[in-house]
CSV table of C-alpha atoms and ligand atoms in Angstrom, one decimal:
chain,number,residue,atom,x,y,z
A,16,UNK,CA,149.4,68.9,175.2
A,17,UNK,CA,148.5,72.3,173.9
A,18,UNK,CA,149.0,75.0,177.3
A,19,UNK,CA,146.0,77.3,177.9
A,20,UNK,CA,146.6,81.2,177.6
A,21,UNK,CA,144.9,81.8,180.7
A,22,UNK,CA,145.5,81.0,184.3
A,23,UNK,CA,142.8,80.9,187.4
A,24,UNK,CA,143.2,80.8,191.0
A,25,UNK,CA,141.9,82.3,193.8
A,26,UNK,CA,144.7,84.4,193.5
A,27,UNK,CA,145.4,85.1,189.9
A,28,UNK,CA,143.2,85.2,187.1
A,29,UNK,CA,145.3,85.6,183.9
A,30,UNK,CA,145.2,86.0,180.0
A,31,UNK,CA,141.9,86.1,178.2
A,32,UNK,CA,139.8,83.5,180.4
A,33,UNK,CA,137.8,80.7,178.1
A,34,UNK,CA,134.9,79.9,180.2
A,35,UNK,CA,133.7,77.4,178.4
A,36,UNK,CA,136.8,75.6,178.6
A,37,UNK,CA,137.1,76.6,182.4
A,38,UNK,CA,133.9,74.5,182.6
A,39,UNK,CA,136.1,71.9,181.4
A,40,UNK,CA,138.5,72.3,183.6
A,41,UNK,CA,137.3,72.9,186.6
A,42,UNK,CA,134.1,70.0,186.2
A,43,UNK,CA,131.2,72.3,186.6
A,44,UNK,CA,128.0,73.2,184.9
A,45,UNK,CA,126.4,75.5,182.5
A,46,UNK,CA,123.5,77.3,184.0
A,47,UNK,CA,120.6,75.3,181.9
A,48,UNK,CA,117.4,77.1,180.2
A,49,UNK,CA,115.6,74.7,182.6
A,50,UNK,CA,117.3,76.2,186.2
A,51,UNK,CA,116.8,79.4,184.4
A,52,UNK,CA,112.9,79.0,184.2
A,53,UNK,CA,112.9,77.6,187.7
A,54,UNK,CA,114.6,80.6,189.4
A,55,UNK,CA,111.9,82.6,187.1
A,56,UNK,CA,109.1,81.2,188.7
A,57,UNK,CA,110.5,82.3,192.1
A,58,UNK,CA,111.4,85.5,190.9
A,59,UNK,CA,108.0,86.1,189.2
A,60,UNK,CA,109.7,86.4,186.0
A,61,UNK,CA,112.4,89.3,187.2
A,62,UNK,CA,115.7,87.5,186.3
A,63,UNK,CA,118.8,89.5,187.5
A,64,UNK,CA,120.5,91.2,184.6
A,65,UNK,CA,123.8,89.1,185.7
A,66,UNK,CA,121.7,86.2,184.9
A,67,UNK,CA,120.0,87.1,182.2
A,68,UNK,CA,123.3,88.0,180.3
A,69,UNK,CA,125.0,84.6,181.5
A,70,UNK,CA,127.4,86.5,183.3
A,71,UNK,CA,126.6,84.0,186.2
A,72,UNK,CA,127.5,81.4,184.2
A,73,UNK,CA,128.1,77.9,185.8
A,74,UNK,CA,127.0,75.8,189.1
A,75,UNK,CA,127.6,72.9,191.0
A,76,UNK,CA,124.3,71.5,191.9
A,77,UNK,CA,122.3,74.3,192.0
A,78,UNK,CA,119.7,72.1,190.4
A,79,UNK,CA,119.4,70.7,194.1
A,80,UNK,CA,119.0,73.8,195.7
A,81,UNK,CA,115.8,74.4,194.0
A,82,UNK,CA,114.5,70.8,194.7
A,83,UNK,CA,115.3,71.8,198.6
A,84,UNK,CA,113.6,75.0,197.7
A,85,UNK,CA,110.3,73.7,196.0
A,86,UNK,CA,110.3,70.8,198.8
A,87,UNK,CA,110.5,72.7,201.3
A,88,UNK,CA,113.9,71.7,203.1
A,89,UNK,CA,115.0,75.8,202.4
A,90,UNK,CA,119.1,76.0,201.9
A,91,UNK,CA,121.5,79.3,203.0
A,92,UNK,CA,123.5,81.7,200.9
A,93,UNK,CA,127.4,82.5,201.9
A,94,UNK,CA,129.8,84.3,200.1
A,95,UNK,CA,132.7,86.6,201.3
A,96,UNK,CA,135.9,89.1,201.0
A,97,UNK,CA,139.3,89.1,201.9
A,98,UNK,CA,139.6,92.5,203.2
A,99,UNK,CA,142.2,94.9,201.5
A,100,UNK,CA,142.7,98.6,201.6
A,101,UNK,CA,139.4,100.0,199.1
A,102,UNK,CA,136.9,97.5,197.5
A,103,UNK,CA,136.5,98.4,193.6
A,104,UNK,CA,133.7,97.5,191.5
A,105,UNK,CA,134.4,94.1,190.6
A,106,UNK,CA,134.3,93.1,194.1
A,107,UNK,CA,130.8,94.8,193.9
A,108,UNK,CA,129.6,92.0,191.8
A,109,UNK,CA,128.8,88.3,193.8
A,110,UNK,CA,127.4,90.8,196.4
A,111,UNK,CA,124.8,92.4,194.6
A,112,UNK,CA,123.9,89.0,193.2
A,113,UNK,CA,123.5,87.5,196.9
A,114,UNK,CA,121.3,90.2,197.5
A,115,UNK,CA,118.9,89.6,194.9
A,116,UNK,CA,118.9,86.0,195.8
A,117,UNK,CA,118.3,87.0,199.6
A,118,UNK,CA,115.1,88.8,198.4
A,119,UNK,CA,114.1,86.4,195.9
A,120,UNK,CA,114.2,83.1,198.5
A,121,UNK,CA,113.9,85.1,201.9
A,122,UNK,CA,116.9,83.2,203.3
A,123,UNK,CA,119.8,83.5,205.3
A,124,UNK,CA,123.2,85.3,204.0
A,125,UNK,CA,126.3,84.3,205.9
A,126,UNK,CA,129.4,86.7,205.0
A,127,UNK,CA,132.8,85.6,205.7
A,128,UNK,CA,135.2,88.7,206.4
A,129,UNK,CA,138.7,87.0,206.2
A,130,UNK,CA,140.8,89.1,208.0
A,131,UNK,CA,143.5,86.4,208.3
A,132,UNK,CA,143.9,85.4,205.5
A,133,UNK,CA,144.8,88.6,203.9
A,134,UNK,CA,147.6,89.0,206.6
A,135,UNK,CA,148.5,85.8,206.3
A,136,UNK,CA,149.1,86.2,202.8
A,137,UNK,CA,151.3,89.3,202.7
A,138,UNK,CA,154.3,89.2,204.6
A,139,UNK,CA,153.9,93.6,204.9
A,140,UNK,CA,150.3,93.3,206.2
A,141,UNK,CA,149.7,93.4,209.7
A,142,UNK,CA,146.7,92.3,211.3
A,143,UNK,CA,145.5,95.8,212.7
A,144,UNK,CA,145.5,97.5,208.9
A,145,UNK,CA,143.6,94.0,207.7
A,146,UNK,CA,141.4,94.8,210.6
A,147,UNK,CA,140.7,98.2,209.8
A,148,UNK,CA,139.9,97.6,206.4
A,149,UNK,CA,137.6,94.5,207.3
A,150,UNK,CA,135.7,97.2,208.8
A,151,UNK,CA,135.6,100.1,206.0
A,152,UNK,CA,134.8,97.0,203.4
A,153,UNK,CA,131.8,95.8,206.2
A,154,UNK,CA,130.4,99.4,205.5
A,155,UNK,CA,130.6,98.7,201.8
A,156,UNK,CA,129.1,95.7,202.2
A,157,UNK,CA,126.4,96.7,204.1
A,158,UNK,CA,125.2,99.6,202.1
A,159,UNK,CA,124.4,96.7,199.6
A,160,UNK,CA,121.4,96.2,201.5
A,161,UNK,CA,121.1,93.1,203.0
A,162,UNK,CA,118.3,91.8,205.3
A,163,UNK,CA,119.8,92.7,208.6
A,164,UNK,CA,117.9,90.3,210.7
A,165,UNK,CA,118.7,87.2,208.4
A,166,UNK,CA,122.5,88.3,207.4
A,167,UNK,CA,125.2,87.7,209.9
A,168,UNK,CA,128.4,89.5,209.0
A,169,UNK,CA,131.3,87.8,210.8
A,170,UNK,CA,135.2,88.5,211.3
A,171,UNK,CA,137.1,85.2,211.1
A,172,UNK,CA,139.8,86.8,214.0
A,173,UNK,CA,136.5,87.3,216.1
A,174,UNK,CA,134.5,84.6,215.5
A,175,UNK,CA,137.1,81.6,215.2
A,176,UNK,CA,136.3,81.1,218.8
A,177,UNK,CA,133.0,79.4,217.9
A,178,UNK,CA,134.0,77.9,214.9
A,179,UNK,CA,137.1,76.6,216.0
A,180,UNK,CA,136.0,72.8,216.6
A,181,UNK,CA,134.1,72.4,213.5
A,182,UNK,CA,137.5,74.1,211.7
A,183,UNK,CA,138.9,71.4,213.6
A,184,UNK,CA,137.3,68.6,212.1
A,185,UNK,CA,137.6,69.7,208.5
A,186,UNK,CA,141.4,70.3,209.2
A,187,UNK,CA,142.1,66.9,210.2
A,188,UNK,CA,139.8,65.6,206.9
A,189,UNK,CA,142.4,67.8,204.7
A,190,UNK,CA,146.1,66.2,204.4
A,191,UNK,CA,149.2,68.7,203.0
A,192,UNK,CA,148.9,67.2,199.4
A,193,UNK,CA,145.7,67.7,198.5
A,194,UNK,CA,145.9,71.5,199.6
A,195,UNK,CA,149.0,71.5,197.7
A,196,UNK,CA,147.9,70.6,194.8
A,197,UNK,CA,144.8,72.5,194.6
A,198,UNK,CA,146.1,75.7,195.7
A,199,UNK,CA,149.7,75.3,194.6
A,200,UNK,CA,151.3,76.0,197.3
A,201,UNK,CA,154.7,74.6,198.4
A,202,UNK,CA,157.0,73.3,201.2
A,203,UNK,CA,158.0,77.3,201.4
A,204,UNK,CA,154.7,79.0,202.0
A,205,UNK,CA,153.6,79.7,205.6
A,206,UNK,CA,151.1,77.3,207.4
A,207,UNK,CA,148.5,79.5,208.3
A,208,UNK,CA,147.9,79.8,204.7
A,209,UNK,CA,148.2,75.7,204.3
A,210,UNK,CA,145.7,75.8,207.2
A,211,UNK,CA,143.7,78.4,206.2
A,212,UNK,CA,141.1,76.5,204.0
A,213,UNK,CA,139.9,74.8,206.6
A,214,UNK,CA,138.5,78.5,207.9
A,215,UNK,CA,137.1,79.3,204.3
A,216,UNK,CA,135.3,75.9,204.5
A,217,UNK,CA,133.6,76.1,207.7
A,218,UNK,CA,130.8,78.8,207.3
A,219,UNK,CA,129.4,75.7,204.7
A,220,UNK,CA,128.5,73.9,207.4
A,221,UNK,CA,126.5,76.9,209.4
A,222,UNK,CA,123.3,75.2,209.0
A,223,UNK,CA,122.2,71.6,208.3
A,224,UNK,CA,120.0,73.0,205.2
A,225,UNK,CA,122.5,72.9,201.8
A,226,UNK,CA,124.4,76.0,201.0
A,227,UNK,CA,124.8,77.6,198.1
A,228,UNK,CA,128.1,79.9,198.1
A,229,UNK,CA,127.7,82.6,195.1
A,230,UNK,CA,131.4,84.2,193.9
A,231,UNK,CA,133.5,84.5,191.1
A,232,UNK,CA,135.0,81.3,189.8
A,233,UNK,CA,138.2,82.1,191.0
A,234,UNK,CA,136.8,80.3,194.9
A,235,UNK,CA,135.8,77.1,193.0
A,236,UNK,CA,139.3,75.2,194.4
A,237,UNK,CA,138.0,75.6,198.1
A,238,UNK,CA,134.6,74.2,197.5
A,239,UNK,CA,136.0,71.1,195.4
A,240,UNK,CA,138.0,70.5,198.8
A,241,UNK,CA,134.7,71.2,200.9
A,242,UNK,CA,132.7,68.4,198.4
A,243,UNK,CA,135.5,65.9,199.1
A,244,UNK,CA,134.7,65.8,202.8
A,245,UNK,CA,131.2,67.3,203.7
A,246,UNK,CA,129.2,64.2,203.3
A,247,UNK,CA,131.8,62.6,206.3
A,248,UNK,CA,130.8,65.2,208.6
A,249,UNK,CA,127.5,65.0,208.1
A,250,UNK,CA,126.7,67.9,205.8
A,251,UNK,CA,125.6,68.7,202.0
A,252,UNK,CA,128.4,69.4,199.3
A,253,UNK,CA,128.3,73.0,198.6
A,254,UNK,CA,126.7,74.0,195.7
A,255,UNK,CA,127.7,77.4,193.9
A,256,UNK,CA,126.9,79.5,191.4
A,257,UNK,CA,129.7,81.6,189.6
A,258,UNK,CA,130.6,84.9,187.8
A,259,UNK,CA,132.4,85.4,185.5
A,260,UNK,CA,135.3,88.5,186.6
A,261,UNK,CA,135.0,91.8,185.6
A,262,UNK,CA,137.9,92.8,183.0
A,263,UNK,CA,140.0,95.5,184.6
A,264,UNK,CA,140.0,99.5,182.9
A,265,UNK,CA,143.1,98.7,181.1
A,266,UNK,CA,142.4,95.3,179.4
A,267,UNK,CA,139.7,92.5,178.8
A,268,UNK,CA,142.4,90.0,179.5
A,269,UNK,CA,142.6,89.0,183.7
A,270,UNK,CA,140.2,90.4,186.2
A,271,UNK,CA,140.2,93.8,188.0
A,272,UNK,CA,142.8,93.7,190.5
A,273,UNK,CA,143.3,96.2,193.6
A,274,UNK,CA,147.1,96.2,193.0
A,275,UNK,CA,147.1,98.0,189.8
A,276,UNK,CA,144.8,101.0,190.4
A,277,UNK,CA,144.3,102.6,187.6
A,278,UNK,CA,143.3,99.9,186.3
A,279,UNK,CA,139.9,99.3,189.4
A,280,UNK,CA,137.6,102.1,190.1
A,281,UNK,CA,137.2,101.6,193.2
A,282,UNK,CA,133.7,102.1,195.5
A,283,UNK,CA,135.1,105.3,196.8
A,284,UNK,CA,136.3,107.1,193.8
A,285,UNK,CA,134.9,110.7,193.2
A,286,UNK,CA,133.4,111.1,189.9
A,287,UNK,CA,136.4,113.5,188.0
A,288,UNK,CA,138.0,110.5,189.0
A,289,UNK,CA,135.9,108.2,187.4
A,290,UNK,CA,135.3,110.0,184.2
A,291,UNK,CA,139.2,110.5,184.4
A,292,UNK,CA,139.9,106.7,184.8
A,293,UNK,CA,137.6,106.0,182.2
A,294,UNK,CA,138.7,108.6,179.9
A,295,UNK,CA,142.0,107.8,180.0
A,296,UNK,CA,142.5,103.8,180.5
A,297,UNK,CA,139.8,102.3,179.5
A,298,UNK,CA,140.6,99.8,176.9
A,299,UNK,CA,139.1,100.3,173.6
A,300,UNK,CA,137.9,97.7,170.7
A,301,UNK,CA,137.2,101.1,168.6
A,302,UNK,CA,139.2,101.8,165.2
A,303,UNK,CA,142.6,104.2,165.5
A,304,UNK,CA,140.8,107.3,163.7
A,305,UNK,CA,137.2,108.6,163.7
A,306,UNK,CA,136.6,107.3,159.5
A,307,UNK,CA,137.8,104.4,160.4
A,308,UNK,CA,135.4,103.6,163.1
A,309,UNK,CA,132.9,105.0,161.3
A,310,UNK,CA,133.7,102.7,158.5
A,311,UNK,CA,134.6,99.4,160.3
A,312,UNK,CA,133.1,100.3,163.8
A,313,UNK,CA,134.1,98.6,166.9
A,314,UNK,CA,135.7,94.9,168.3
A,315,UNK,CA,133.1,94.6,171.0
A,316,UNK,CA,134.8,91.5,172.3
A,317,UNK,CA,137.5,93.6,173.6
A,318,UNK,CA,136.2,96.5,174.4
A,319,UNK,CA,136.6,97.1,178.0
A,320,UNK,CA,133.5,100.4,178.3
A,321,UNK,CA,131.3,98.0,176.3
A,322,UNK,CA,131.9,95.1,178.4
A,323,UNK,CA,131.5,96.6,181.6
A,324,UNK,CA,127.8,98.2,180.3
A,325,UNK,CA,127.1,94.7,179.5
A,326,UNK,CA,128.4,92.9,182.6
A,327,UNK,CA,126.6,95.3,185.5
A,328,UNK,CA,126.2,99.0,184.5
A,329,UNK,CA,123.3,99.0,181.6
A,330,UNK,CA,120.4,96.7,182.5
A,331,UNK,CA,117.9,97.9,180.1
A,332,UNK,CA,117.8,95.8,177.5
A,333,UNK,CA,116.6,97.5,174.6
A,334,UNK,CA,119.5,100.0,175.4
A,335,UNK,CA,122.4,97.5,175.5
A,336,UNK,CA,121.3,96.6,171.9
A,337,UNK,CA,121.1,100.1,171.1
A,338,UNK,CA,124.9,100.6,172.2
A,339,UNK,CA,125.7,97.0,170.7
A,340,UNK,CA,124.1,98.2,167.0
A,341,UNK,CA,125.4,101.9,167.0
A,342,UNK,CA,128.8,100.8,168.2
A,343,UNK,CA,129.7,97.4,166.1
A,344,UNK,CA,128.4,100.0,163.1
A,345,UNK,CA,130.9,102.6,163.8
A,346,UNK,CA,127.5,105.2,164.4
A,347,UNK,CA,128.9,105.5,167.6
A,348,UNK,CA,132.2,106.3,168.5
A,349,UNK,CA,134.8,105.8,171.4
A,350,UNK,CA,134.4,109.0,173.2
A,351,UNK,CA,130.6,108.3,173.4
A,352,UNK,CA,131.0,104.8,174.8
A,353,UNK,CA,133.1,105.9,177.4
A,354,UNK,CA,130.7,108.9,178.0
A,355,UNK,CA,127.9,106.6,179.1
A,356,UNK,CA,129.7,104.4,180.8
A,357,UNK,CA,131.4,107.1,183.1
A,358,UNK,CA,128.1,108.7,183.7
A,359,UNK,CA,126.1,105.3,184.7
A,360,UNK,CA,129.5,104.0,187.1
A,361,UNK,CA,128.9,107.4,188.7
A,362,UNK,CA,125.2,107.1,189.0
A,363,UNK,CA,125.8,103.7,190.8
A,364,UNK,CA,128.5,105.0,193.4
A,365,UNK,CA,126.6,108.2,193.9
A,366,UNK,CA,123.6,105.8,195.4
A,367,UNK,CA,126.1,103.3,197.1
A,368,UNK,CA,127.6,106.4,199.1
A,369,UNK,CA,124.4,107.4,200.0
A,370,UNK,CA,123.9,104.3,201.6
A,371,UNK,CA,127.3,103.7,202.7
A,372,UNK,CA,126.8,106.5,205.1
A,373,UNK,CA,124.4,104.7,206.8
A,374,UNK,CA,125.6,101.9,207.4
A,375,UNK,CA,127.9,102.7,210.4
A,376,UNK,CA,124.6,102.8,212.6
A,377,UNK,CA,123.8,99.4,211.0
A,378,UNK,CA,126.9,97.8,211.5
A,379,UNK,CA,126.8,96.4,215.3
A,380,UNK,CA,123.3,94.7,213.7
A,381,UNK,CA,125.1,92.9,211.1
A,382,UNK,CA,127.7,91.6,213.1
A,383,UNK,CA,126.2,90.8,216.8
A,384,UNK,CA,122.6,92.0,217.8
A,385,UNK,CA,120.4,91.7,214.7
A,386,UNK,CA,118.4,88.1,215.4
A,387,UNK,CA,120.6,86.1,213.1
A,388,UNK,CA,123.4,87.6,214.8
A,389,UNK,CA,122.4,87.1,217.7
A,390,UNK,CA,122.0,83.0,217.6
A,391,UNK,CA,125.0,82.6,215.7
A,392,UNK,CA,127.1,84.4,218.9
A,393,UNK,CA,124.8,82.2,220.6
A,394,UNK,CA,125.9,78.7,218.8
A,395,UNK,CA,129.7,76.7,218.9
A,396,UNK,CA,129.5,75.1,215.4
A,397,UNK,CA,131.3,71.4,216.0
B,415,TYM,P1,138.2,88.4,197.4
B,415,TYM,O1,138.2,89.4,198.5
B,415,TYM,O2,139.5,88.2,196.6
B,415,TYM,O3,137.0,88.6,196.5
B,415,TYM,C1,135.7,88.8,197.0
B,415,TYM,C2,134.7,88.3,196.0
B,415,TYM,O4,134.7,89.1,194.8
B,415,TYM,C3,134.9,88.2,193.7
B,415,TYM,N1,135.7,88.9,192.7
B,415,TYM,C4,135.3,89.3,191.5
B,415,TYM,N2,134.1,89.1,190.9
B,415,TYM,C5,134.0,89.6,189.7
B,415,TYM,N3,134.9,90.3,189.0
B,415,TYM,C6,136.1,90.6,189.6
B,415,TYM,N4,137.1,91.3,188.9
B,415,TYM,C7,136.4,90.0,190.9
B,415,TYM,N5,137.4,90.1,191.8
B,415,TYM,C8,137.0,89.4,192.9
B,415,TYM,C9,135.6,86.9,194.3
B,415,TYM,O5,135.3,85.8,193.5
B,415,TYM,C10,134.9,86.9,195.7
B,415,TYM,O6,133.6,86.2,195.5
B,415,TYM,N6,139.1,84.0,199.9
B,415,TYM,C11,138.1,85.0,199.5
B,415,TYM,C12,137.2,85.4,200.6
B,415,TYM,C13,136.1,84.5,201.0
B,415,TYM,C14,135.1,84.1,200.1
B,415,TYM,C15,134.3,83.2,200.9
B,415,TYM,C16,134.7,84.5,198.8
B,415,TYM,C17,135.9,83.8,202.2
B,415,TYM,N7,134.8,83.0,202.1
B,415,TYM,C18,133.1,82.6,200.3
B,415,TYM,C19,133.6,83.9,198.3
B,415,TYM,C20,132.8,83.0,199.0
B,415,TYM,C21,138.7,86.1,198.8
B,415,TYM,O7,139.9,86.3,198.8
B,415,TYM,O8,137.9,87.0,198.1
């Protein structure tokens, strides 16, 4: 059998990744023309420019999500982060999505800050730096702006107390080989992290309605466990709708990573550092000399300024094809590409740290007084 060049996992995402053969893989869906016109007549015909640009790209039952929609049986969003030392921009992406589907559907967000996990998985970690940053990447997270009264923010090392009995359950549901297998791991690795699926399953089961769980494809493993053993418990399978990752400065192959930093811009860089990173690392698909790219003009497909316009940074239309005509031509050149792009990254940080600085006042909101808060720190899920 013929190996694939690439490699997915919720810890690795390697090579140049062929999503349509990930689809394969993996046993998911392509997001059809006829979900598309369905999540149009929600949104009154404003399609998110992820969307539109199939950059969400596949589901699991998403299809029935809408049917609970229409019928009026609603459903709930979760997603989450593994706290590390600075979010970058790729991390940006499934939570600007959830967003937009919070305001399009007016429902519940549930965010899962797994503070264990990331100390679980690093043997240098300790829990009060994981800590620490699960709070500096709640303020990033935040200054998304999410409904406070129907988002509930939640730290797995603070909240396990009432989700511990429902974690429970889906433990004992879950033997060592099937983890194993779809995670990898071996008789070596620690047991926290053999347990810690069970955790990352949980917030699925927050509400009787179905949940849908938008993230990268890289989470898919957990919710193939969660679909295994929902429906004995009493809940829906999870359905989910995933991203494609955002290529990293340096490369189109992999996603951005946080341990090779000049390779993420991360939410907190100042803008000589952007234009700096950008400048300097960004991977071009432009010709060696200026008549050449004039004459040939530009491989778009690995093009790392071109493909980050496309994937978040340019949503006007009309411009993208613009940039996509002038550059494939060789009218426009390198420089320029990188140009806009460094201008339109900083245009988007300058308005997150606007916000960001207000979300300390916001935070106690998010995590324990705003109303959904409130009855979650109210409620023992089991
Ligand atoms: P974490 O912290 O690795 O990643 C957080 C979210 O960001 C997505 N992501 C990306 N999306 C696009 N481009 C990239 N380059 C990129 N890198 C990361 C991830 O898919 C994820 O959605 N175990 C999880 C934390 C978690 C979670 C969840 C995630 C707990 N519950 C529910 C999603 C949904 C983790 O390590 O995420």
């Amino acid at each position: 059998m013929q190996e694939d060049n690439f490699k997915v996992t919720p810890w690795e995402v390697t090579g140049k990744v062929d999503y349509e053969k990930l689809i394969q893989q993996f046993g998911t869906q392509k997001i059809s023309e006829s979900i598309m016109k369905d999540i149009s007549k929600v949104s009154r015909d404003r399609m998110h420019v992820m969307l539109r640009r199939n950059i969400f790209f596949s589901h699991r039952d998403l299809d029935l999500i809408l049917k609970d929609y229409r019928e009026g049986r609603g459903f709930f969003l979760y997603t989450g982060r593994a706290p590390s030392m600075g979010m970058h921009i790729g991390h940006l992406v499934p939570f600007l999505f959830t967003k937009w589907l919070q305001d399009v559907f007016d429902v519940n967000v549930y965010i899962e800050i797994t503070d264990d996990e990331k100390f679980m998985r690093n043997q240098e970690y300790t829990l009060k730096q994981t800590s620490e940053w699960a709070h500096q990447n709640i303020l990033d997270i935040i200054a998304v702006g999410f409904n406070p009264d129907k988002t509930f923010i939640f730290k797995d090392t603070e909240y396990i107390r009432n989700m511990y009995p429902l974690v429970a359950s889906i433990a004992k549901r879950l033997n060592f080989s099937q983890v194993k297998a779809t995670f990898g791991l071996d008789v070596s690795s620690n047991i926290g992290i053999l347990f810690y699926p069970a955790i990352q399953i949980v917030p699925t089961m927050f509400e009787k309605a179905r949940c849908l769980i938008p993230a990268a494809i890289d989470q898919d493993p957990y919710w193939r466990l969660q679909r295994d053993l929902a429906e004995s418990l009493g809940y829906h399978k999870a359905a989910e709708i995933h991203s494609k990752f955002l290529p990293p400065l340096a490369s189109s192959d992999g996603k951005m990573s946080s341990s090779v930093p000049e390779s993420a811009v991360y939410l907190s860089d100042p803008p000589k550092t952007v234009e700096k990173k950008i400048m300097k690392y960004a991977f071009s698909g432009g010709q060696a000399t200026t008549e050449l790219q004039r004459k040939l003009g530009a491989d778009l497909n690995v093009d790392v300024p071109y493909q980050w316009l496309y994937y978040i940074f340019e949503e006007d239309d009309e411009e993208m094809k613009r940039i996509t005509s002038e550059y494939s031509s060789g009218k426009m050149l390198t420089g320029e590409i990188k140009k806009i792009l460094a201008q339109k990254v900083n245009e988007l940080l300058e308005e997150h740290r606007k916000r960001r600085d207000m979300s300390e006042k916001m935070y106690s909101k998010f995590l324990y007084e705003g109303k959904l808060a409130k009855q979650m720190w109210e409620k023992i899920h089991s």
